[in-house]
Tab-separated table of C-alpha atoms in Angstrom:
chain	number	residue	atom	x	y	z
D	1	UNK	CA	36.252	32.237	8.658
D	2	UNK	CA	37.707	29.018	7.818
D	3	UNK	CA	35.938	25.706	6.545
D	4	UNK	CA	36.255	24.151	9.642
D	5	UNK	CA	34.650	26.807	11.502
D	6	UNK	CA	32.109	27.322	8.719
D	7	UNK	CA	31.103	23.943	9.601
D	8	UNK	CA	30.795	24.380	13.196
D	9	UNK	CA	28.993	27.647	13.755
D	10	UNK	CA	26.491	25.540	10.526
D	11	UNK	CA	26.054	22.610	12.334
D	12	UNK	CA	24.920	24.636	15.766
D	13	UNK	CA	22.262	25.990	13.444
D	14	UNK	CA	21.143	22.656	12.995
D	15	UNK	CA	21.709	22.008	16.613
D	16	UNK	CA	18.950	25.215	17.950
D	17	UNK	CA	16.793	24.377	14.261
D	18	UNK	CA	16.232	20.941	15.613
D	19	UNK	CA	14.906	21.934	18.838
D	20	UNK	CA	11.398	22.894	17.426
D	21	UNK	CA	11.252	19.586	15.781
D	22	UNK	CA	7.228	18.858	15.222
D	23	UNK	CA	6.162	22.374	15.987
D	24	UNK	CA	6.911	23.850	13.144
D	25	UNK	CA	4.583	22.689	10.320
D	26	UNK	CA	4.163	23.926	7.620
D	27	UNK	CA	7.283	26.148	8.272
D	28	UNK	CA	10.596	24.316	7.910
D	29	UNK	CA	12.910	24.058	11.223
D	30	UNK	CA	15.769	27.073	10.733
D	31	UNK	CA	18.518	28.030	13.383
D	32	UNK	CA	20.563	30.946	12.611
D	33	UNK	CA	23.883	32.170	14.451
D	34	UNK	CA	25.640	35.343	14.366
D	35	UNK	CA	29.017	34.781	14.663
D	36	UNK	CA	31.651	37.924	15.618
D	37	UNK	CA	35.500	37.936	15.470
D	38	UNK	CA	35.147	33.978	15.795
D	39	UNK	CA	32.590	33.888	18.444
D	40	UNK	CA	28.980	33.876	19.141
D	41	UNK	CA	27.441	37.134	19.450
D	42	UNK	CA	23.985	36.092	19.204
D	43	UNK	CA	21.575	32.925	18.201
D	44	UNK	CA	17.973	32.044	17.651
D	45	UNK	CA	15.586	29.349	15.930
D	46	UNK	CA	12.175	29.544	14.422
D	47	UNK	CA	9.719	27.893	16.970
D	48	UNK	CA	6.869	27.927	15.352
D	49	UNK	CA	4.697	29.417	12.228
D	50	UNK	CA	3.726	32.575	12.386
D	51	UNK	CA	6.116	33.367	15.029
D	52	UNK	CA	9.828	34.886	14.623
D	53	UNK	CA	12.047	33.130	12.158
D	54	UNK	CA	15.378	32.282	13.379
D	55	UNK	CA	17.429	35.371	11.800
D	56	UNK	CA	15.365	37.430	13.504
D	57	UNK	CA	15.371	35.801	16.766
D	58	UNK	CA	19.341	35.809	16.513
D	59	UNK	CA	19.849	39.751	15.461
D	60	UNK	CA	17.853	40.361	18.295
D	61	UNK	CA	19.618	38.796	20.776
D	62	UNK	CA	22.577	40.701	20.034
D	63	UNK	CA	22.891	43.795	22.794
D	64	UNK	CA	25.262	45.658	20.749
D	65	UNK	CA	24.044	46.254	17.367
D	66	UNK	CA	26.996	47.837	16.651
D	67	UNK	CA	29.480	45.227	16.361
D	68	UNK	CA	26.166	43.530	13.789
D	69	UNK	CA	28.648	45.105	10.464
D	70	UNK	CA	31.338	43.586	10.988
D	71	UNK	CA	29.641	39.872	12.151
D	72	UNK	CA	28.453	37.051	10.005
D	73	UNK	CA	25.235	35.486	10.148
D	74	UNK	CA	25.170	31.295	9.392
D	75	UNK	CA	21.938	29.982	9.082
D	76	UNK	CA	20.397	26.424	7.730
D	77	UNK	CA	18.232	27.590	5.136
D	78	UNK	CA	18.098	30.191	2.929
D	79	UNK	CA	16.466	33.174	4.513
D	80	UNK	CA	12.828	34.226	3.069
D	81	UNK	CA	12.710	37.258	0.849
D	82	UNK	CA	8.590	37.344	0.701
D	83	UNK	CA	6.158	38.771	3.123
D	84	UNK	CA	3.724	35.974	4.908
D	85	UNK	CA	3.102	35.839	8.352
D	86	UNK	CA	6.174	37.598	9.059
D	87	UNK	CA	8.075	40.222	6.721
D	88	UNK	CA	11.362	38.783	4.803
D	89	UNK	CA	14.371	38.058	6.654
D	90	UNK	CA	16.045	38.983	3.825
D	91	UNK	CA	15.451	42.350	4.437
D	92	UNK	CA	15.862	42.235	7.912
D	93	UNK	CA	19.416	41.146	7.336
D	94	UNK	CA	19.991	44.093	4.974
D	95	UNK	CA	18.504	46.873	7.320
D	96	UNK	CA	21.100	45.457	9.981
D	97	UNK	CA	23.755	46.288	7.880
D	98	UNK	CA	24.925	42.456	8.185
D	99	UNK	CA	27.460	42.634	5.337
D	100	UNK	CA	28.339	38.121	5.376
D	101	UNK	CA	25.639	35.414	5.298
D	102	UNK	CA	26.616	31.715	5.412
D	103	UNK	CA	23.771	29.054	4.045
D	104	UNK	CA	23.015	25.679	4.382
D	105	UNK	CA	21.111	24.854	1.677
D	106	UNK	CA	18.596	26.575	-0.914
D	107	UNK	CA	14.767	26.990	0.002
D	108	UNK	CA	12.953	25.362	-3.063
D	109	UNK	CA	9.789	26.267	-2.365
D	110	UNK	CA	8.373	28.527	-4.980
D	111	UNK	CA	8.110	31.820	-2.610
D	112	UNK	CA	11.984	31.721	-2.071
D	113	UNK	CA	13.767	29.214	-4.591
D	114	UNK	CA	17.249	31.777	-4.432
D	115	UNK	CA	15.301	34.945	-4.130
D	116	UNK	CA	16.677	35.934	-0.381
D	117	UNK	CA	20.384	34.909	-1.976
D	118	UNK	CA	19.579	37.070	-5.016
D	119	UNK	CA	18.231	40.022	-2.497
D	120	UNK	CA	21.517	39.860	-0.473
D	121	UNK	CA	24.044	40.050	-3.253
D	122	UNK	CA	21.926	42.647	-4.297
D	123	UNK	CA	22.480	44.475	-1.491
D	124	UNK	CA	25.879	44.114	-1.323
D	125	UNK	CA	26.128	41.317	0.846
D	126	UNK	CA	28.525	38.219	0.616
D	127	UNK	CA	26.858	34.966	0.291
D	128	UNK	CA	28.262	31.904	0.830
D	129	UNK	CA	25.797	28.681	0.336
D	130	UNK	CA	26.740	25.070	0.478
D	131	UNK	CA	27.994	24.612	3.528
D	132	UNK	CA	27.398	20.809	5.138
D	133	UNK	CA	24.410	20.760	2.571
D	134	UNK	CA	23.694	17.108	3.496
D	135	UNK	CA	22.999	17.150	6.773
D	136	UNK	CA	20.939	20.686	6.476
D	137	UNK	CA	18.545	18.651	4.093
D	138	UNK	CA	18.078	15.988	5.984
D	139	UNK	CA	16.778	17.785	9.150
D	140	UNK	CA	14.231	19.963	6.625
D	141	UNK	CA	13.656	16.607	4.889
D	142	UNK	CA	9.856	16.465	5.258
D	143	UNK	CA	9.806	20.363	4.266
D	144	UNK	CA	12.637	19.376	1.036
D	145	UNK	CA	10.372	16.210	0.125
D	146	UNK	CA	6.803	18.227	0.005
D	147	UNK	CA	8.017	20.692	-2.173
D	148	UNK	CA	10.072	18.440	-4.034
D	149	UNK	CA	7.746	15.548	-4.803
D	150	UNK	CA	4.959	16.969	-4.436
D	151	UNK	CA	4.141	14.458	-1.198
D	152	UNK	CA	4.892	13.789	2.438
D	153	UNK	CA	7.955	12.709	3.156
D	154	UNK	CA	7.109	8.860	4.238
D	155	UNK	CA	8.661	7.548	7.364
D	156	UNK	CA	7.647	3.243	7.877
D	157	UNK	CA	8.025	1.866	11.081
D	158	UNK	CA	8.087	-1.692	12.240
D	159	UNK	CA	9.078	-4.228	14.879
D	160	UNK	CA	10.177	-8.031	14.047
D	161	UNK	CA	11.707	-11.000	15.595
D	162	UNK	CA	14.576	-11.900	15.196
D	163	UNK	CA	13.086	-14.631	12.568
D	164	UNK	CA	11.417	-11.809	10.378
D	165	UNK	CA	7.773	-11.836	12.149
D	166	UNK	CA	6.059	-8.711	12.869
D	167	UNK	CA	3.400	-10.470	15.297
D	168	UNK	CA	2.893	-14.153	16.676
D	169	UNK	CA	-0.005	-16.435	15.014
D	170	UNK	CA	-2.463	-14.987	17.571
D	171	UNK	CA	-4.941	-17.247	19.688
D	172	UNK	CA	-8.354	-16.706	20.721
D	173	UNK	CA	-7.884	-15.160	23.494
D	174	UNK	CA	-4.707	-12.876	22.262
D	175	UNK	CA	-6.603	-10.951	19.831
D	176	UNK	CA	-6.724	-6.703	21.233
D	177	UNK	CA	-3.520	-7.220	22.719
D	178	UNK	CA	-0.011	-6.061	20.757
D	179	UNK	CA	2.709	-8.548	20.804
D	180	UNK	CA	5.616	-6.175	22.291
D	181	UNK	CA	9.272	-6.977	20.589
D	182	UNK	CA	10.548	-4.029	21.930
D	183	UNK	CA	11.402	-2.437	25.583
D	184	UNK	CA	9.925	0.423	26.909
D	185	UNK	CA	13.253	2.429	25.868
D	186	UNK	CA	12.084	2.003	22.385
D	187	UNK	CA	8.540	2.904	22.688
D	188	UNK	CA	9.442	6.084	24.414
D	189	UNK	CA	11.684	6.565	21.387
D	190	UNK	CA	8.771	6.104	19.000
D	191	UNK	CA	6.940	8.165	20.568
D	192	UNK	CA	9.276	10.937	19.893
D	193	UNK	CA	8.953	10.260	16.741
D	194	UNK	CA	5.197	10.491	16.503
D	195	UNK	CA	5.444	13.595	17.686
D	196	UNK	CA	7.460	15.000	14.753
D	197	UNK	CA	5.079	13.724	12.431
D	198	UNK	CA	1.615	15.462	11.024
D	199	UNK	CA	0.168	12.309	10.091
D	200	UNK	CA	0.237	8.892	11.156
D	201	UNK	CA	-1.162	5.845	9.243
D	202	UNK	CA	-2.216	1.695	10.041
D	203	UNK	CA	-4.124	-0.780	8.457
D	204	UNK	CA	-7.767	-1.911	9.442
D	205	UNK	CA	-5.862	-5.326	10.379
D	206	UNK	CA	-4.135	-3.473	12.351
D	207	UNK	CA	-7.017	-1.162	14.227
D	208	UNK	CA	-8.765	-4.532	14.767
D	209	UNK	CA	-5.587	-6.351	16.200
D	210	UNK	CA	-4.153	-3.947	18.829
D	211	UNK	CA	-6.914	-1.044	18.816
D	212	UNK	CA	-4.051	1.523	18.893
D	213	UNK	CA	-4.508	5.282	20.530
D	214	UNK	CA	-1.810	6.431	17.447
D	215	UNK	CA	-1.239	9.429	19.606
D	216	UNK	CA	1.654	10.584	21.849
D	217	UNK	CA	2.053	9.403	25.456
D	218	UNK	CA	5.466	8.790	26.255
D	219	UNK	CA	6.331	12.017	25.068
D	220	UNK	CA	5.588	15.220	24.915
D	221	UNK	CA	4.591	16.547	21.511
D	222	UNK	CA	1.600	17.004	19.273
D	223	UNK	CA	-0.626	14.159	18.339
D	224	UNK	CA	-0.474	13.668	14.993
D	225	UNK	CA	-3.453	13.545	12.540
D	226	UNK	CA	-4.714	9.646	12.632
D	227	UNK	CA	-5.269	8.074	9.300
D	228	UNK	CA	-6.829	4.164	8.917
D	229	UNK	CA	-6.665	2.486	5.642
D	230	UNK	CA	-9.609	0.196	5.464
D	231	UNK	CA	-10.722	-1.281	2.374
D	232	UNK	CA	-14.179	-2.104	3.640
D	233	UNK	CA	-14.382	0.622	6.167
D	234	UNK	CA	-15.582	-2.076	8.817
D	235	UNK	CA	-13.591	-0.986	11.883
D	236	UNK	CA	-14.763	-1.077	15.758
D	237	UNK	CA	-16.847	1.373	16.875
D	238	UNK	CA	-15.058	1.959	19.938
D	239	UNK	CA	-11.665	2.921	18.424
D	240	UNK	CA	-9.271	4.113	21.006
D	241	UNK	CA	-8.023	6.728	18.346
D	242	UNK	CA	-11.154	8.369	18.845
D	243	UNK	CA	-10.321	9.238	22.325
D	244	UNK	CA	-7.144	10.609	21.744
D	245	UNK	CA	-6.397	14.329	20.451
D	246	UNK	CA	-6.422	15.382	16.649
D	247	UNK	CA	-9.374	13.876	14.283
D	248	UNK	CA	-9.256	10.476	12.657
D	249	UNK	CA	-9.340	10.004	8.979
D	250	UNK	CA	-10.588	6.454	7.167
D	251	UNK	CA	-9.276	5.788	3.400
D	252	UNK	CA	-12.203	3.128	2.116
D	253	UNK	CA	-13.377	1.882	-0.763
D	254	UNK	CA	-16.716	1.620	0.831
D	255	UNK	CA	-19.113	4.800	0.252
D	256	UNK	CA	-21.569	2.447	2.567
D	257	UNK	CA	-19.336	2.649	5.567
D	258	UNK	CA	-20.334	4.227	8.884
D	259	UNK	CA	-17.414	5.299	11.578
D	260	UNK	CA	-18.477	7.021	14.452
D	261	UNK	CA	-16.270	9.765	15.251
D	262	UNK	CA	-13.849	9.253	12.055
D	263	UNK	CA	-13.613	11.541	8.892
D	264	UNK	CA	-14.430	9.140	5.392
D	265	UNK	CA	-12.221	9.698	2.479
D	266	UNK	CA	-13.194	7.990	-0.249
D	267	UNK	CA	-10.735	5.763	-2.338
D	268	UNK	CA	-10.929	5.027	-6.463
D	269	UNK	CA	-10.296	1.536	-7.182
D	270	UNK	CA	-8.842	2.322	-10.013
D	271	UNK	CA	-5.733	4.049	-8.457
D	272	UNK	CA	-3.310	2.780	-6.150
D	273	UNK	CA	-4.308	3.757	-2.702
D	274	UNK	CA	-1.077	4.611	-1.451
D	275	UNK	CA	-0.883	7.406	-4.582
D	276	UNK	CA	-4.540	8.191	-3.591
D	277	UNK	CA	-3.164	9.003	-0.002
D	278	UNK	CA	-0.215	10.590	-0.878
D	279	UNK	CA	-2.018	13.550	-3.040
D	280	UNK	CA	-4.619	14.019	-1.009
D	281	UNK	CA	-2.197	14.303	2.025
D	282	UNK	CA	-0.316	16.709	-0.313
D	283	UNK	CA	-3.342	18.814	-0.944
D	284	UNK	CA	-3.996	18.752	2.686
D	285	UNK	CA	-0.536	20.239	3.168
D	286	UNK	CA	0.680	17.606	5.092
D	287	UNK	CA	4.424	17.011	5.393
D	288	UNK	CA	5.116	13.826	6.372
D	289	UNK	CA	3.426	10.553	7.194
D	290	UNK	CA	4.593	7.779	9.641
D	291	UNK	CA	3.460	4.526	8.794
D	292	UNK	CA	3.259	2.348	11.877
D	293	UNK	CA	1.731	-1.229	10.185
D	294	UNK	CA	0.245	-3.552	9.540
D	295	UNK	CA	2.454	-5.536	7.417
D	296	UNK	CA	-0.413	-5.253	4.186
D	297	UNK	CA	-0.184	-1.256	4.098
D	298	UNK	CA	3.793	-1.585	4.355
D	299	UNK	CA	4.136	-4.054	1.566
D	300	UNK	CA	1.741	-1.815	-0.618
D	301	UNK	CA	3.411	1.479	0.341
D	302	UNK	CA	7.033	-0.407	-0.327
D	303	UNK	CA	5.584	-2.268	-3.688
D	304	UNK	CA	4.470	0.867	-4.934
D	305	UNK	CA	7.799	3.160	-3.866
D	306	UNK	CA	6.326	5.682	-1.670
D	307	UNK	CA	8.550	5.655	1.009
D	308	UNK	CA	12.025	7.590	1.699
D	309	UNK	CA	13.226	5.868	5.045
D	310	UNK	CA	12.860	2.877	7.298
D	311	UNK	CA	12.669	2.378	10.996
D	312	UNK	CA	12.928	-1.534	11.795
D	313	UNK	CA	13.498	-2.790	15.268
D	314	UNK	CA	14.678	-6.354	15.365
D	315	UNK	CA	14.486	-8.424	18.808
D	316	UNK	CA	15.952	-11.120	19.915
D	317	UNK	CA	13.034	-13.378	20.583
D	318	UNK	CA	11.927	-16.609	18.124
D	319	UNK	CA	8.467	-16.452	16.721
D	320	UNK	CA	9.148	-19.170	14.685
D	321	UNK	CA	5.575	-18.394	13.072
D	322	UNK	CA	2.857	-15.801	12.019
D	323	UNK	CA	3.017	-12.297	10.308
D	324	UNK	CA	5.859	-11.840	8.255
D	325	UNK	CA	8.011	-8.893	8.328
D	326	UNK	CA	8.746	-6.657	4.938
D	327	UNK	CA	11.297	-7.197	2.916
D	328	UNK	CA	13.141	-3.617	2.073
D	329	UNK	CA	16.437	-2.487	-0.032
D	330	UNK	CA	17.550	0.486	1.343
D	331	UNK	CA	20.599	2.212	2.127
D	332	UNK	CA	21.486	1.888	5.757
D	333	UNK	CA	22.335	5.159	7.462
D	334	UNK	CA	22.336	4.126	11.210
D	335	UNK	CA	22.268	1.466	13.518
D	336	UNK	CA	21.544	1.344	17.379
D	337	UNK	CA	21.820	-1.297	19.626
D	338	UNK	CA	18.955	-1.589	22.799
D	339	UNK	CA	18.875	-3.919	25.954
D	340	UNK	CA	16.550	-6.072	24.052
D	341	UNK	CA	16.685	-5.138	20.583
D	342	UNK	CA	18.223	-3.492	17.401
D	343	UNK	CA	17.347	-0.504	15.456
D	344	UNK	CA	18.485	-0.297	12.046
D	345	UNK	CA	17.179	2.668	10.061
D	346	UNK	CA	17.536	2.591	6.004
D	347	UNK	CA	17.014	5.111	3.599
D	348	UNK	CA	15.815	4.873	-0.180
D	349	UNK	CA	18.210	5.417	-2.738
D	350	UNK	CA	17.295	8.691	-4.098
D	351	UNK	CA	15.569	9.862	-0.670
């Protein structure tokens, strides 16, 4: 195969991969091809833990084994060599008699970490890794992140005018209410994005401003786990979150405070809370967290570094006063242009 097509046949791994995005957890999202005198013979995808992983769900596609020796398998991540809710793929591959495997990128979580490569060569098989690396971390960047960092990958989300406020200086009677910047094209979109996420976190300000469901309604997904960061742990009893799907969480200070329906974690004032958040998330073997507002929790989360990309809509409309947006450096990596707004999304340098 050539570079060009090593490319292709890679980047329709990432193509069948991303269709379980969200389902996944804690799994990463793999698609595998196998690919036979420059065609494909046979593809799959992982769908979700503790079902099939995508090599497997590609070799068995394929009706004629046979032609399996002289065909080459591409797939996005390297393949597992350990038993856990399924047996290795690694071996799988072998017992096929597969004799070329193309790769993405490494696994470096501790179970794998080069020990499927190491069982192929072994084997006699010809490994080739590397191949449009980039992009084949950046779908499995919440997976990467985790096991890298030792965190969620952190995904912030916000809204402003197109003067830099996230919300109008509210009146009396404009206090439950969100001030909408964006179209209904955009909320649809975010609500995609919930759904890829395991956990999503706002301020109390924020709870007590818009009394937000945090769940998924525009699309359809998983709801992800609901955190609130409340300092006081004085919130509403009637939270909308709490008749949604998933369980809420509250991050407080207070070891006084009462929520109805809401699980109490209890925060050390001696610690940031974002760090506070981040291990215990990490202990809780959550991925990623989406961080939808208010504009305190973003500037803490930003002020302290834990975050690894952006998501800021910008309309057109004036506010001319109220809440102001963040302020964020970040590497831009894509821009897209709605009826009534702008979405720019940045990523960290080093992310």
């Amino acid at each position: 195969m050539t570079e060009t097509d090593d490319i292709k046949f890679m980047r329709r791994c990432l193509e069948l991969a991303s269709k379980a995005e969200g389902l996944t957890y804690p799994n990463p999202m793999v698609g595998s091809v196998i690919v036979y005198d420059g065609k494909i013979l046979g593809e799959g995808y992982h769908l979700r833990s503790g079902e099939s992983h995508a090599e497997v769900n590609a070799i068995n596609s394929v009706s004629d084994k046979t032609k399996l020796r002289l065909s080459t398998l591409y797939v996005n991540l390297e393949p597992c060599s350990h038993f856990g809710k399924t047996p290795p793929c690694a071996d799988f591959i072998i017992s096929n008699g597969i004799n070329k495997v193309v790769i993405g990128t490494i696994d470096i979580s501790e179970k794998v970490l080069g020990k499927g490569v190491e069982k192929l060569r072994e084997a006699g098989c010809e490994v080739k890794t590397g191949i449009i690396e980039a992009e084949c971390r950046r779908l499995n960047r919440r997976f990467l992140t985790f096991h890298e960092k030792r965190r969620p990958y952190i995904t912030l989300k916000w809204a402003q005018s197109a003067d830099g406020y996230l919300d109008t200086k509210r009146s009396e009677d404009h206090k439950t209410e969100p001030t909408w910047i964006t179209g209904k094209p955009e909320r649809v979109l975010v609500h995609k994005w919930r759904a890829s996420e395991q956990a999503i976190l706002v301020g109390a300000g924020t709870v007590r401003a818009d009394n937000p469901g945090l769940n998924v309604r525009e699309w359809k997904g998983p709801d992800p786990l609901k955190l609130i960061l409340s300092s006081s742990g004085s919130l509403n009893i009637g939270l909308s979150v709490n008749s949604t799907n998933n369980k809420t969480m509250v991050f407080t200070h207070n070891s006084n405070a009462a929520i109805p329906g809401t699980v109490k974690v209890m925060l050390s004032e001696d610690v940031p809370s974002s760090d506070q958040i981040c291990k215990y998330l990490y202990s809780s073997g959550i991925q990623s967290l989406f961080i939808e507002g208010g504009a305190a929790v973003l500037n803490h989360f930003i002020s302290a570094g834990f975050w690894d990309e952006a998501r800021i809509f910008t309309g057109k409309d004036h506010f001319r006063e109220g809440v102001k947006a963040p302020l964020i450096n970040g590497i831009i990596f894509s821009n897209t242009v709605f009826s009534g707004s702008s979405l720019e999304i940045y990523l960290k340098n080093g992310s």
